[in-house]
Structures are given as C-alpha cells and as structure tokens.
Coordinates of C-alpha atoms and ligand atoms in Angstrom, one line a residue:
M169 CA 81.8 100.7 155.7
K170 CA 78.8 102.9 155.8
H171 CA 78.0 105.3 153.7
E172 CA 78.8 109.1 154.8
L173 CA 77.8 112.4 154.2
P174 CA 80.7 114.3 152.3
Q175 CA 81.6 117.6 153.8
L176 CA 81.2 120.9 152.2
N177 CA 84.1 122.4 150.7
Y178 CA 82.7 125.8 151.5
A179 CA 80.5 127.4 154.1
Y180 CA 77.0 127.9 153.9
D181 CA 76.9 131.1 153.3
A182 CA 79.4 131.0 150.4
L183 CA 76.8 131.2 147.6
E184 CA 74.9 134.3 148.9
P185 CA 72.9 136.0 147.8
Y186 CA 72.2 133.8 145.3
I187 CA 71.7 130.5 147.3
D188 CA 70.9 131.3 150.6
A189 CA 72.6 129.9 153.9
Q190 CA 69.4 128.2 155.5
T191 CA 68.6 126.6 152.0
M192 CA 72.4 125.1 151.9
E193 CA 72.6 124.0 155.9
I194 CA 69.2 122.4 155.4
H195 CA 69.8 120.6 152.3
H196 CA 73.0 119.4 153.4
T197 CA 72.3 118.8 157.1
K198 CA 68.7 117.4 156.7
H199 CA 67.8 116.7 153.2
H200 CA 71.0 114.8 152.1
Q201 CA 71.7 113.5 155.6
A202 CA 68.3 111.5 155.2
Y203 CA 69.3 109.8 151.5
V204 CA 72.7 108.7 153.3
D205 CA 70.9 107.3 156.5
K206 CA 68.1 105.5 154.2
L207 CA 70.6 104.1 152.2
N208 CA 72.8 102.6 155.0
A209 CA 69.3 101.5 156.8
A210 CA 68.3 99.7 153.2
L211 CA 71.9 97.9 152.8
D212 CA 71.9 97.0 156.2
K213 CA 69.8 93.7 155.3
Y214 CA 72.4 92.7 152.6
P215 CA 75.9 92.3 154.4
D216 CA 77.5 91.7 150.9
L217 CA 76.1 95.0 149.4
V218 CA 77.6 97.4 152.4
G219 CA 80.9 97.7 151.4
K220 CA 80.1 97.8 147.4
P221 CA 80.9 101.6 146.0
L222 CA 77.6 103.8 145.4
E223 CA 78.1 103.5 141.8
E224 CA 78.4 99.6 141.2
L225 CA 75.0 99.5 143.0
L226 CA 73.5 102.3 140.9
T227 CA 74.8 101.0 137.6
N228 CA 73.7 97.2 138.6
L229 CA 70.5 97.6 140.6
Q230 CA 68.2 95.3 138.3
N231 CA 70.7 92.4 139.3
L232 CA 70.6 93.1 142.7
S233 CA 69.4 90.2 145.2
V234 CA 67.3 92.5 147.2
D235 CA 63.5 92.7 147.9
D236 CA 61.9 95.0 145.5
A237 CA 61.1 97.7 148.3
D238 CA 64.8 97.6 148.9
R239 CA 65.4 98.2 145.3
I240 CA 63.5 101.1 145.1
A241 CA 64.7 102.7 148.4
I242 CA 68.3 102.0 147.3
R243 CA 67.6 103.7 143.7
N244 CA 66.0 106.9 145.3
H245 CA 68.4 107.4 148.1
G246 CA 71.3 106.0 146.5
G247 CA 70.5 108.2 143.7
G248 CA 69.9 111.2 146.3
H249 CA 73.7 110.5 147.8
M250 CA 75.5 110.3 144.4
N251 CA 73.4 113.6 142.9
H252 CA 73.7 115.8 146.2
S253 CA 77.5 114.6 146.5
L254 CA 77.8 115.9 142.7
F255 CA 75.7 119.0 143.2
W256 CA 77.9 120.2 145.9
K257 CA 81.0 120.0 143.9
Y258 CA 79.2 121.7 141.0
L259 CA 78.5 124.8 143.4
D260 CA 81.8 124.9 144.8
P261 CA 82.6 128.9 144.6
S262 CA 86.5 128.1 144.2
N263 CA 85.8 126.3 140.8
Q264 CA 88.0 127.4 137.5
K265 CA 86.0 128.0 134.7
D266 CA 86.8 124.8 132.5
E267 CA 87.7 125.6 129.3
Q268 CA 87.5 121.9 127.6
F269 CA 83.6 122.0 129.0
V270 CA 83.2 125.3 127.5
A271 CA 84.3 124.3 124.5
D272 CA 82.3 121.1 124.2
V273 CA 78.8 123.2 125.1
A274 CA 79.7 125.2 122.4
V275 CA 80.0 122.8 119.9
T276 CA 77.2 121.1 120.7
F277 CA 74.4 124.0 121.4
G278 CA 75.9 126.6 119.4
S279 CA 77.3 128.8 122.7
V280 CA 77.5 129.1 126.2
E281 CA 74.1 131.0 126.2
D282 CA 72.3 129.2 123.5
F283 CA 73.5 125.9 126.2
K284 CA 72.0 127.7 129.3
K285 CA 68.4 128.7 127.3
Q286 CA 68.1 125.2 126.4
F287 CA 68.6 124.0 130.0
T288 CA 67.2 126.6 131.7
D289 CA 63.8 125.3 129.4
S290 CA 64.3 122.0 130.3
A291 CA 64.5 122.7 134.0
T292 CA 62.0 125.0 134.1
K293 CA 59.7 122.5 132.4
L294 CA 60.2 119.6 134.5
F295 CA 57.2 118.4 136.4
G296 CA 57.4 117.6 139.9
S297 CA 60.6 116.6 141.2
G298 CA 63.8 115.7 139.5
W299 CA 66.8 116.6 138.0
T300 CA 68.1 118.6 135.1
W301 CA 71.2 117.0 133.6
L302 CA 73.9 117.7 131.3
I303 CA 75.1 113.9 130.1
R304 CA 77.5 112.3 127.5
N305 CA 75.7 109.7 126.2
G306 CA 77.0 106.0 126.9
K307 CA 76.3 104.8 123.8
T308 CA 76.7 107.9 121.0
S309 CA 79.6 109.7 123.0
K310 CA 77.6 113.0 122.1
I311 CA 76.5 115.5 125.3
E312 CA 72.5 115.9 126.1
I313 CA 70.4 117.9 128.3
I314 CA 67.8 115.8 129.8
N315 CA 65.3 115.3 132.6
L316 CA 65.4 112.7 135.1
P317 CA 62.5 112.0 137.7
L318 CA 63.0 111.9 141.6
Q319 CA 66.7 111.2 142.3
D320 CA 67.6 108.9 139.3
N321 CA 71.3 109.5 138.6
P322 CA 72.4 109.5 134.4
I323 CA 75.0 106.7 135.4
M324 CA 72.0 104.3 136.0
L325 CA 71.4 104.6 132.4
G326 CA 74.7 104.0 131.3
N327 CA 75.3 107.9 130.7
E328 CA 77.8 110.0 132.6
P329 CA 76.7 113.1 134.3
L330 CA 78.5 116.2 133.6
L331 CA 76.2 119.1 135.2
G332 CA 73.3 118.6 137.4
L333 CA 70.5 120.8 138.9
D334 CA 68.3 120.1 141.3
V335 CA 64.9 121.1 141.2
W336 CA 63.3 119.6 143.6
E337 CA 61.2 122.2 146.0
H338 CA 63.3 121.8 149.0
A339 CA 66.5 123.1 146.6
Y340 CA 64.9 126.8 146.3
Y341 CA 61.8 127.1 148.3
I342 CA 62.6 129.0 151.3
K343 CA 64.5 131.8 149.6
H344 CA 62.5 131.6 145.8
Q345 CA 59.1 129.9 146.9
N346 CA 57.2 128.8 143.9
R347 CA 59.5 131.2 141.1
R348 CA 61.8 127.9 140.3
P349 CA 63.1 130.4 137.0
E350 CA 64.7 132.6 139.7
Y351 CA 66.8 130.0 141.2
I352 CA 67.4 128.7 138.2
E353 CA 68.6 132.0 137.2
S354 CA 70.7 131.9 141.1
F355 CA 72.2 129.0 139.8
W356 CA 73.7 130.2 136.9
K357 CA 74.9 133.0 138.8
V358 CA 76.9 130.8 141.5
L359 CA 78.5 128.1 139.0
K360 CA 82.0 129.1 137.9
I361 CA 82.8 126.2 135.6
I362 CA 81.3 127.9 132.6
Ligands
MN490 MN1 68.0 118.3 147.0

C-alpha cells in the first residue's frame, strides 16, 4: 500500500480572494504530491514499513530499522504528507464553528482574539521554513502554541495537533510575496472552525 495524495473536498478557488487558486493548486498537486512521492521512495527499500500507517512511522522514528538518510527522508516527507493532509482539512470552507475548540482556546488564552494574536505573533517570528501549531500537550493535556521546523509534526513529540499553519514561503509567495503577516491574516479570514 503506497501513500496517496488525498483529494481536496473543495475547489482550488474556494478560498479566494484570501488564498488564491494558483497557490492552492501548486501547493496540493506539486508540493504535497512531492512529499507523498518521496515518502514512498524512501519506504521502497523497507517492505515491512510500506503498509504501516503514517502515524506509526512518525511517532516511532528513532526506532525504525532504516538508514539515517532514510530516517530523515521519512521524517521530512512523511511529516510533509501528514501536515498538508491536516492543513487542507483546517482550511475546508464547509467546516462549522467548533464551539468546544473556541471554548478551550478562550479558557487558555483569555479570548479568541488573544489566541489569534499570540498565534499570529508566533507564526510571524518563525525563522525559516516551518509550521506554527496549536497543540494539546501529551504530558500535561494543556493546549499551547508552538513553532516546529521544516515538516515536523506535533505527534513526533507526543503532542496532539489541533490547528496548524504552513509558513513555508511556498504557501504564500505567489500572492503575498514576502508579506507573511498578510498571509496569516488571510488564514484567519478563511478559517471557519474558530
Ligand atoms: Mn506547504
């Protein structure tokens, strides 16, 4: 069983004018597809890993019997596959407001506005390529905002991802060029769960 690119539940232009159709199409069919292809290529050498669920690979990276280069490839491309699969779901315009999510965020951060401010600040400051996440900490059960580099996913550290924003330049450069804060503003505009 090879890993496969998931279909989007919505059209590439569904998030216009905030996230443009060209960015969505390239992001899905080129960037995400490349993570899937390179993950499959890395796993090809290890028949016992081919059928394993992605979650199992990513939560068990250090114990996989693979070459170090392949471990890095599984981390980067497996993480990329998982992160983007989640991202398309977060952005789904048919999502409904998640009242429990809103309540949890308000309790932790004071208000939804304060949460958005802190998340925006974290995403703005992230240096280089990576993601800003809202996670539920696996040890304390508290919800927290964290930045992770490259394509690392919170489950690699035993945490549950609740919301994630891709702040790689490929996620926004066509429309927003170097203006990351403008892209983050667009993210809040299209997000329906909060
Ligand atoms: Mn991306």
